[in-house]
Amino acid sequence: MEKKIFMARVADQSERYEDMVDFLKDIIEDTSEDVSMDVKNLLSVGFKNLISSQRSAYKTVQAIEQNKKYAEYSSDCAEYKEKISKELEANCKKIINIVLEKSLPKATDDEAKVFYLKMIGDYYRYTAETAKGDKLAEVTENARKYYEDATAAAKSLKPYNSNKLGLALNFSVFHYELKNDSAKACTIAEEALNGARDEIDNMGNDEARDALSIIELLKENLDLWKEEEGNDDNAIEDL
């Protein structure tokens, strides 16, 4: 186990993220219990980095495709985008299957369940970034389902729990970007911020460190979304 954790870190440092994910999959499969928070953090890093190049590449090609100066190459760019989209979908599916089949069944407490359910929702959301038609509808609905399940599991967690706040952040982004529902996005972000604000005096140092960076992102998003709606009257108080 320790050898594979070490090698996962080596793969991370070497930016060999496919290898990192394979090492982490072996770690998950080798234990009958849920993995430690240290390994969960490695999962977050490895999974995110595995798909980051495809997400970035897709946006770059899309920007070039939309540039009128390169209109004669638009069909070539569209074909290239499709190739990148399929790679992204395959990697997201690989991650979802690992979490759904190997990790989630071993989660015994609500915090672990929230961590994994949110992660599944996230990777369906990332798939949706480049999907179209029926596939877009399917992965958007799957993302919504797992975010909803994570939200139900998070009810027992403290309002300033970093997993609960991270879920609120990503679920609000889901509603804003995929559902075009800025009102719902604002509601989720505002409820999370208000809950954390009411309990801020109860945070320990470690809890505060983990929570404050997410709280800041929630505030930034909320301010932006309210400004776009022309609804700047109900500004969130500083925490």
PDB file of C-alpha atoms in Angstrom:
ATOM      1  CA  MET A   1       0.000   0.000   0.000  1.00  0.00           C
ATOM      2  CA  GLU A   2       2.664   2.537   1.048  1.00  0.00           C
ATOM      3  CA  LYS A   3       4.729   1.678  -2.030  1.00  0.00           C
ATOM      4  CA  LYS A   4       1.783   2.418  -4.336  1.00  0.00           C
ATOM      5  CA  ILE A   5       0.971   5.660  -2.510  1.00  0.00           C
ATOM      6  CA  PHE A   6       4.611   6.664  -2.948  1.00  0.00           C
ATOM      7  CA  MET A   7       4.503   5.808  -6.648  1.00  0.00           C
ATOM      8  CA  ALA A   8       1.259   7.763  -7.071  1.00  0.00           C
ATOM      9  CA  ARG A   9       3.092  10.787  -5.670  1.00  0.00           C
ATOM     10  CA  VAL A  10       6.031  10.146  -8.006  1.00  0.00           C
ATOM     11  CA  ALA A  11       3.637   9.985 -10.968  1.00  0.00           C
ATOM     12  CA  ASP A  12       2.062  13.258  -9.807  1.00  0.00           C
ATOM     13  CA  GLN A  13       5.461  14.969  -9.628  1.00  0.00           C
ATOM     14  CA  SER A  14       6.302  13.543 -13.051  1.00  0.00           C
ATOM     15  CA  GLU A  15       2.954  14.796 -14.463  1.00  0.00           C
ATOM     16  CA  ARG A  16       2.133  11.221 -15.519  1.00  0.00           C
ATOM     17  CA  TYR A  17      -1.498  11.436 -14.527  1.00  0.00           C
ATOM     18  CA  GLU A  18      -2.730   8.298 -16.287  1.00  0.00           C
ATOM     19  CA  ASP A  19      -0.156   6.331 -14.291  1.00  0.00           C
ATOM     20  CA  MET A  20      -1.141   8.192 -11.127  1.00  0.00           C
ATOM     21  CA  VAL A  21      -4.783   7.227 -11.578  1.00  0.00           C
ATOM     22  CA  ASP A  22      -3.808   3.596 -12.232  1.00  0.00           C
ATOM     23  CA  PHE A  23      -1.732   3.498  -9.032  1.00  0.00           C
ATOM     24  CA  LEU A  24      -4.646   5.003  -7.082  1.00  0.00           C
ATOM     25  CA  LYS A  25      -7.095   2.513  -8.574  1.00  0.00           C
ATOM     26  CA  ASP A  26      -4.836  -0.314  -7.363  1.00  0.00           C
ATOM     27  CA  ILE A  27      -4.751   1.237  -3.885  1.00  0.00           C
ATOM     28  CA  ILE A  28      -8.554   1.389  -3.758  1.00  0.00           C
ATOM     29  CA  GLU A  29      -8.900  -2.195  -4.968  1.00  0.00           C
ATOM     30  CA  ASP A  30      -6.321  -3.492  -2.479  1.00  0.00           C
ATOM     31  CA  THR A  31      -8.298  -2.460   0.606  1.00  0.00           C
ATOM     32  CA  SER A  32     -11.657  -3.626   1.879  1.00  0.00           C
ATOM     33  CA  GLU A  33     -12.184  -0.318   3.695  1.00  0.00           C
ATOM     34  CA  ASP A  34     -12.418   3.264   2.566  1.00  0.00           C
ATOM     35  CA  VAL A  35      -9.087   4.981   1.872  1.00  0.00           C
ATOM     36  CA  SER A  36      -7.578   7.694   4.074  1.00  0.00           C
ATOM     37  CA  MET A  37      -8.116  11.423   3.563  1.00  0.00           C
ATOM     38  CA  ASP A  38      -4.541  11.598   2.288  1.00  0.00           C
ATOM     39  CA  VAL A  39      -5.400   9.162  -0.514  1.00  0.00           C
ATOM     40  CA  LYS A  40      -8.690  10.991  -1.159  1.00  0.00           C
ATOM     41  CA  ASN A  41      -6.684  14.168  -1.716  1.00  0.00           C
ATOM     42  CA  LEU A  42      -4.464  12.297  -4.167  1.00  0.00           C
ATOM     43  CA  LEU A  43      -7.593  11.087  -5.970  1.00  0.00           C
ATOM     44  CA  SER A  44      -8.803  14.664  -6.336  1.00  0.00           C
ATOM     45  CA  VAL A  45      -5.454  15.801  -7.746  1.00  0.00           C
ATOM     46  CA  GLY A  46      -4.955  12.828 -10.054  1.00  0.00           C
ATOM     47  CA  PHE A  47      -8.470  12.812 -11.472  1.00  0.00           C
ATOM     48  CA  LYS A  48      -8.565  16.574 -12.070  1.00  0.00           C
ATOM     49  CA  ASN A  49      -5.186  16.621 -13.763  1.00  0.00           C
ATOM     50  CA  LEU A  50      -6.041  13.619 -15.928  1.00  0.00           C
ATOM     51  CA  ILE A  51      -8.712  15.649 -17.716  1.00  0.00           C
ATOM     52  CA  SER A  52      -7.313  19.180 -17.415  1.00  0.00           C
ATOM     53  CA  SER A  53      -5.412  19.038 -20.710  1.00  0.00           C
ATOM     54  CA  GLN A  54      -8.520  17.945 -22.634  1.00  0.00           C
ATOM     55  CA  ARG A  55     -10.703  20.631 -21.040  1.00  0.00           C
ATOM     56  CA  SER A  56      -8.112  23.296 -21.833  1.00  0.00           C
ATOM     57  CA  ALA A  57      -7.484  22.006 -25.361  1.00  0.00           C
ATOM     58  CA  TYR A  58     -11.193  21.948 -26.193  1.00  0.00           C
ATOM     59  CA  LYS A  59     -11.618  25.586 -25.125  1.00  0.00           C
ATOM     60  CA  THR A  60      -8.557  26.637 -27.126  1.00  0.00           C
ATOM     61  CA  VAL A  61      -9.732  24.930 -30.319  1.00  0.00           C
ATOM     62  CA  GLN A  62     -13.232  26.325 -29.808  1.00  0.00           C
ATOM     63  CA  ALA A  63     -11.855  29.868 -29.545  1.00  0.00           C
ATOM     64  CA  ILE A  64      -9.869  29.410 -32.775  1.00  0.00           C
ATOM     65  CA  GLU A  65     -12.903  27.901 -34.515  1.00  0.00           C
ATOM     66  CA  GLN A  66     -15.001  30.955 -33.605  1.00  0.00           C
ATOM     67  CA  ASN A  67     -12.388  33.397 -34.874  1.00  0.00           C
ATOM     68  CA  LYS A  68     -13.608  34.748 -38.236  1.00  0.00           C
ATOM     69  CA  LYS A  69     -10.014  35.004 -39.405  1.00  0.00           C
ATOM     70  CA  TYR A  70      -9.871  31.192 -39.506  1.00  0.00           C
ATOM     71  CA  ALA A  71     -13.334  30.585 -40.958  1.00  0.00           C
ATOM     72  CA  GLU A  72     -11.952  28.417 -43.775  1.00  0.00           C
ATOM     73  CA  TYR A  73     -10.677  25.943 -41.168  1.00  0.00           C
ATOM     74  CA  SER A  74     -13.858  25.798 -39.072  1.00  0.00           C
ATOM     75  CA  SER A  75     -14.798  22.278 -40.201  1.00  0.00           C
ATOM     76  CA  ASP A  76     -11.292  21.000 -39.375  1.00  0.00           C
ATOM     77  CA  CYS A  77     -11.488  22.607 -35.939  1.00  0.00           C
ATOM     78  CA  ALA A  78     -14.937  21.092 -35.361  1.00  0.00           C
ATOM     79  CA  GLU A  79     -13.575  17.638 -36.221  1.00  0.00           C
ATOM     80  CA  TYR A  80     -10.625  18.158 -33.886  1.00  0.00           C
ATOM     81  CA  LYS A  81     -12.941  19.290 -31.098  1.00  0.00           C
ATOM     82  CA  GLU A  82     -14.934  16.079 -31.481  1.00  0.00           C
ATOM     83  CA  LYS A  83     -11.744  14.041 -31.066  1.00  0.00           C
ATOM     84  CA  ILE A  84     -10.852  15.915 -27.874  1.00  0.00           C
ATOM     85  CA  SER A  85     -14.430  15.602 -26.590  1.00  0.00           C
ATOM     86  CA  LYS A  86     -14.328  11.815 -26.970  1.00  0.00           C
ATOM     87  CA  GLU A  87     -11.028  11.650 -25.059  1.00  0.00           C
ATOM     88  CA  LEU A  88     -12.502  13.795 -22.281  1.00  0.00           C
ATOM     89  CA  GLU A  89     -15.639  11.660 -22.105  1.00  0.00           C
ATOM     90  CA  ALA A  90     -13.588   8.445 -21.922  1.00  0.00           C
ATOM     91  CA  ASN A  91     -11.430   9.749 -19.081  1.00  0.00           C
ATOM     92  CA  CYS A  92     -14.430  11.089 -17.165  1.00  0.00           C
ATOM     93  CA  LYS A  93     -16.178   7.745 -17.591  1.00  0.00           C
ATOM     94  CA  LYS A  94     -13.078   5.954 -16.281  1.00  0.00           C
ATOM     95  CA  ILE A  95     -13.062   8.176 -13.195  1.00  0.00           C
ATOM     96  CA  ILE A  96     -16.803   7.836 -12.596  1.00  0.00           C
ATOM     97  CA  ASN A  97     -16.586   4.048 -12.819  1.00  0.00           C
ATOM     98  CA  ILE A  98     -13.722   3.898 -10.317  1.00  0.00           C
ATOM     99  CA  VAL A  99     -15.573   6.058  -7.809  1.00  0.00           C
ATOM    100  CA  LEU A 100     -18.997   4.504  -8.342  1.00  0.00           C
ATOM    101  CA  GLU A 101     -17.881   0.865  -8.346  1.00  0.00           C
ATOM    102  CA  LYS A 102     -14.781   0.858  -6.112  1.00  0.00           C
ATOM    103  CA  SER A 103     -14.934   3.801  -3.706  1.00  0.00           C
ATOM    104  CA  LEU A 104     -18.535   4.742  -2.960  1.00  0.00           C
ATOM    105  CA  PRO A 105     -19.571   1.237  -1.758  1.00  0.00           C
ATOM    106  CA  LYS A 106     -16.851   1.447   0.942  1.00  0.00           C
ATOM    107  CA  ALA A 107     -17.960   4.856   2.250  1.00  0.00           C
ATOM    108  CA  THR A 108     -19.357   4.356   5.745  1.00  0.00           C
ATOM    109  CA  ASP A 109     -19.923   7.930   6.959  1.00  0.00           C
ATOM    110  CA  ASP A 110     -21.742  10.893   5.471  1.00  0.00           C
ATOM    111  CA  GLU A 111     -18.592  12.919   4.835  1.00  0.00           C
ATOM    112  CA  ALA A 112     -17.088  10.171   2.680  1.00  0.00           C
ATOM    113  CA  LYS A 113     -20.399   9.719   0.853  1.00  0.00           C
ATOM    114  CA  VAL A 114     -20.555  13.452   0.119  1.00  0.00           C
ATOM    115  CA  PHE A 115     -16.964  13.400  -1.147  1.00  0.00           C
ATOM    116  CA  TYR A 116     -17.628  10.577  -3.614  1.00  0.00           C
ATOM    117  CA  LEU A 117     -21.142  11.579  -4.711  1.00  0.00           C
ATOM    118  CA  LYS A 118     -19.949  15.122  -5.386  1.00  0.00           C
ATOM    119  CA  MET A 119     -17.002  13.752  -7.359  1.00  0.00           C
ATOM    120  CA  ILE A 120     -19.311  11.686  -9.578  1.00  0.00           C
ATOM    121  CA  GLY A 121     -21.475  14.770 -10.148  1.00  0.00           C
ATOM    122  CA  ASP A 122     -18.374  16.804 -11.007  1.00  0.00           C
ATOM    123  CA  TYR A 123     -17.177  14.402 -13.702  1.00  0.00           C
ATOM    124  CA  TYR A 124     -20.587  14.178 -15.308  1.00  0.00           C
ATOM    125  CA  ARG A 125     -20.540  17.993 -15.331  1.00  0.00           C
ATOM    126  CA  TYR A 126     -17.115  18.033 -16.974  1.00  0.00           C
ATOM    127  CA  THR A 127     -18.396  15.574 -19.584  1.00  0.00           C
ATOM    128  CA  ALA A 128     -21.311  17.920 -20.238  1.00  0.00           C
ATOM    129  CA  GLU A 129     -18.940  20.787 -21.055  1.00  0.00           C
ATOM    130  CA  THR A 130     -18.307  19.316 -24.522  1.00  0.00           C
ATOM    131  CA  ALA A 131     -21.345  17.040 -25.000  1.00  0.00           C
ATOM    132  CA  LYS A 132     -24.232  17.681 -27.404  1.00  0.00           C
ATOM    133  CA  GLY A 133     -27.780  16.483 -28.003  1.00  0.00           C
ATOM    134  CA  ASP A 134     -28.952  13.368 -26.183  1.00  0.00           C
ATOM    135  CA  LYS A 135     -25.535  12.845 -24.572  1.00  0.00           C
ATOM    136  CA  LEU A 136     -25.649  16.364 -23.102  1.00  0.00           C
ATOM    137  CA  ALA A 137     -29.127  15.757 -21.689  1.00  0.00           C
ATOM    138  CA  GLU A 138     -28.038  12.406 -20.229  1.00  0.00           C
ATOM    139  CA  VAL A 139     -24.870  13.578 -18.470  1.00  0.00           C
ATOM    140  CA  THR A 140     -26.529  16.777 -17.247  1.00  0.00           C
ATOM    141  CA  GLU A 141     -29.283  14.725 -15.610  1.00  0.00           C
ATOM    142  CA  ASN A 142     -26.710  12.350 -14.114  1.00  0.00           C
ATOM    143  CA  ALA A 143     -24.744  15.285 -12.699  1.00  0.00           C
ATOM    144  CA  ARG A 144     -27.917  16.717 -11.162  1.00  0.00           C
ATOM    145  CA  LYS A 145     -28.830  13.356  -9.609  1.00  0.00           C
ATOM    146  CA  TYR A 146     -25.475  12.820  -7.923  1.00  0.00           C
ATOM    147  CA  TYR A 147     -25.243  16.426  -6.731  1.00  0.00           C
ATOM    148  CA  GLU A 148     -28.742  16.022  -5.235  1.00  0.00           C
ATOM    149  CA  ASP A 149     -27.720  12.761  -3.561  1.00  0.00           C
ATOM    150  CA  ALA A 150     -24.601  14.437  -2.175  1.00  0.00           C
ATOM    151  CA  THR A 151     -26.686  17.350  -0.882  1.00  0.00           C
ATOM    152  CA  ALA A 152     -28.986  14.926   0.956  1.00  0.00           C
ATOM    153  CA  ALA A 153     -25.974  13.148   2.514  1.00  0.00           C
ATOM    154  CA  ALA A 154     -24.460  16.513   3.523  1.00  0.00           C
ATOM    155  CA  LYS A 155     -27.370  17.485   5.767  1.00  0.00           C
ATOM    156  CA  SER A 156     -25.627  15.953   8.787  1.00  0.00           C
ATOM    157  CA  LEU A 157     -22.367  17.859   8.178  1.00  0.00           C
ATOM    158  CA  LYS A 158     -21.514  21.189   9.799  1.00  0.00           C
ATOM    159  CA  PRO A 159     -22.253  24.242   7.618  1.00  0.00           C
ATOM    160  CA  TYR A 160     -18.543  25.109   7.451  1.00  0.00           C
ATOM    161  CA  ASN A 161     -17.434  21.578   6.515  1.00  0.00           C
ATOM    162  CA  SER A 162     -15.161  21.948   3.489  1.00  0.00           C
ATOM    163  CA  ASN A 163     -16.775  19.052   1.603  1.00  0.00           C
ATOM    164  CA  LYS A 164     -20.233  20.544   2.161  1.00  0.00           C
ATOM    165  CA  LEU A 165     -19.075  23.999   1.046  1.00  0.00           C
ATOM    166  CA  GLY A 166     -17.276  22.544  -1.984  1.00  0.00           C
ATOM    167  CA  LEU A 167     -20.445  20.724  -2.948  1.00  0.00           C
ATOM    168  CA  ALA A 168     -22.455  23.950  -2.718  1.00  0.00           C
ATOM    169  CA  LEU A 169     -19.847  25.713  -4.859  1.00  0.00           C
ATOM    170  CA  ASN A 170     -19.892  23.092  -7.614  1.00  0.00           C
ATOM    171  CA  PHE A 171     -23.655  22.490  -7.533  1.00  0.00           C
ATOM    172  CA  SER A 172     -24.264  26.230  -7.866  1.00  0.00           C
ATOM    173  CA  VAL A 173     -21.878  26.333 -10.853  1.00  0.00           C
ATOM    174  CA  PHE A 174     -23.805  23.399 -12.343  1.00  0.00           C
ATOM    175  CA  HIS A 175     -27.061  25.359 -12.188  1.00  0.00           C
ATOM    176  CA  TYR A 176     -25.446  28.486 -13.598  1.00  0.00           C
ATOM    177  CA  GLU A 177     -23.506  26.892 -16.462  1.00  0.00           C
ATOM    178  CA  LEU A 178     -25.559  23.846 -17.469  1.00  0.00           C
ATOM    179  CA  LYS A 179     -29.100  24.756 -16.430  1.00  0.00           C
ATOM    180  CA  ASN A 180     -28.815  28.501 -17.145  1.00  0.00           C
ATOM    181  CA  ASP A 181     -30.548  29.041 -13.801  1.00  0.00           C
ATOM    182  CA  SER A 182     -28.723  31.880 -12.092  1.00  0.00           C
ATOM    183  CA  ALA A 183     -31.490  32.271  -9.493  1.00  0.00           C
ATOM    184  CA  LYS A 184     -31.020  28.682  -8.282  1.00  0.00           C
ATOM    185  CA  ALA A 185     -27.247  29.077  -8.385  1.00  0.00           C
ATOM    186  CA  CYS A 186     -27.508  32.183  -6.203  1.00  0.00           C
ATOM    187  CA  THR A 187     -29.842  30.448  -3.760  1.00  0.00           C
ATOM    188  CA  ILE A 188     -27.462  27.518  -3.249  1.00  0.00           C
ATOM    189  CA  ALA A 189     -24.420  29.771  -2.848  1.00  0.00           C
ATOM    190  CA  GLU A 190     -26.215  32.176  -0.505  1.00  0.00           C
ATOM    191  CA  GLU A 191     -27.574  29.416   1.744  1.00  0.00           C
ATOM    192  CA  ALA A 192     -24.098  27.901   2.054  1.00  0.00           C
ATOM    193  CA  LEU A 193     -22.552  31.273   2.885  1.00  0.00           C
ATOM    194  CA  ASN A 194     -25.205  32.164   5.428  1.00  0.00           C
ATOM    195  CA  GLY A 195     -24.854  28.783   7.125  1.00  0.00           C
ATOM    196  CA  ALA A 196     -21.074  29.130   7.356  1.00  0.00           C
ATOM    197  CA  ARG A 197     -21.352  32.728   8.600  1.00  0.00           C
ATOM    198  CA  ASP A 198     -23.703  31.717  11.407  1.00  0.00           C
ATOM    199  CA  GLU A 199     -21.276  29.039  12.609  1.00  0.00           C
ATOM    200  CA  ILE A 200     -17.952  30.780  11.986  1.00  0.00           C
ATOM    201  CA  ASP A 201     -17.178  31.213  15.679  1.00  0.00           C
ATOM    202  CA  ASN A 202     -17.287  27.437  16.113  1.00  0.00           C
ATOM    203  CA  MET A 203     -14.608  26.704  13.512  1.00  0.00           C
ATOM    204  CA  GLY A 204     -11.285  25.246  14.587  1.00  0.00           C
ATOM    205  CA  ASN A 205      -8.089  26.477  12.951  1.00  0.00           C
ATOM    206  CA  ASP A 206      -7.861  23.570  10.512  1.00  0.00           C
ATOM    207  CA  GLU A 207     -11.550  23.818   9.645  1.00  0.00           C
ATOM    208  CA  ALA A 208     -11.247  27.556   9.054  1.00  0.00           C
ATOM    209  CA  ARG A 209      -8.221  27.118   6.793  1.00  0.00           C
ATOM    210  CA  ASP A 210     -10.028  24.563   4.637  1.00  0.00           C
ATOM    211  CA  ALA A 211     -13.312  26.479   4.553  1.00  0.00           C
ATOM    212  CA  LEU A 212     -12.256  30.078   3.960  1.00  0.00           C
ATOM    213  CA  SER A 213     -10.866  29.592   0.441  1.00  0.00           C
ATOM    214  CA  ILE A 214     -14.143  27.951  -0.657  1.00  0.00           C
ATOM    215  CA  ILE A 215     -16.179  30.651   1.073  1.00  0.00           C
ATOM    216  CA  GLU A 216     -14.251  33.265  -0.912  1.00  0.00           C
ATOM    217  CA  LEU A 217     -15.025  31.503  -4.210  1.00  0.00           C
ATOM    218  CA  LEU A 218     -18.715  31.272  -3.280  1.00  0.00           C
ATOM    219  CA  LYS A 219     -18.767  34.985  -2.518  1.00  0.00           C
ATOM    220  CA  GLU A 220     -17.047  35.884  -5.785  1.00  0.00           C
ATOM    221  CA  ASN A 221     -19.484  33.793  -7.817  1.00  0.00           C
ATOM    222  CA  LEU A 222     -22.495  35.122  -5.956  1.00  0.00           C
ATOM    223  CA  ASP A 223     -21.426  38.739  -6.448  1.00  0.00           C
ATOM    224  CA  LEU A 224     -20.853  38.122 -10.159  1.00  0.00           C
ATOM    225  CA  TRP A 225     -24.182  36.357 -10.688  1.00  0.00           C
ATOM    226  CA  LYS A 226     -26.166  38.984  -8.805  1.00  0.00           C
ATOM    227  CA  GLU A 227     -24.462  41.751 -10.763  1.00  0.00           C
ATOM    228  CA  GLU A 228     -25.395  40.033 -14.019  1.00  0.00           C
ATOM    229  CA  GLU A 229     -29.004  39.820 -12.846  1.00  0.00           C
ATOM    230  CA  GLY A 230     -28.992  43.485 -11.907  1.00  0.00           C
ATOM    231  CA  ASN A 231     -29.739  42.345  -8.379  1.00  0.00           C
ATOM    232  CA  ASP A 232     -26.948  43.885  -6.386  1.00  0.00           C
ATOM    233  CA  ASP A 233     -29.099  45.040  -3.484  1.00  0.00           C
ATOM    234  CA  ASN A 234     -28.627  41.978  -1.294  1.00  0.00           C
ATOM    235  CA  ALA A 235     -24.840  41.914  -1.012  1.00  0.00           C
ATOM    236  CA  ILE A 236     -23.395  39.182   1.180  1.00  0.00           C
ATOM    237  CA  GLU A 237     -21.792  40.436   4.347  1.00  0.00           C
ATOM    238  CA  ASP A 238     -18.084  39.847   4.838  1.00  0.00           C
ATOM    239  CA  LEU A 239     -17.350  36.788   6.925  1.00  0.00           C
TER     240      LEU A 239
END
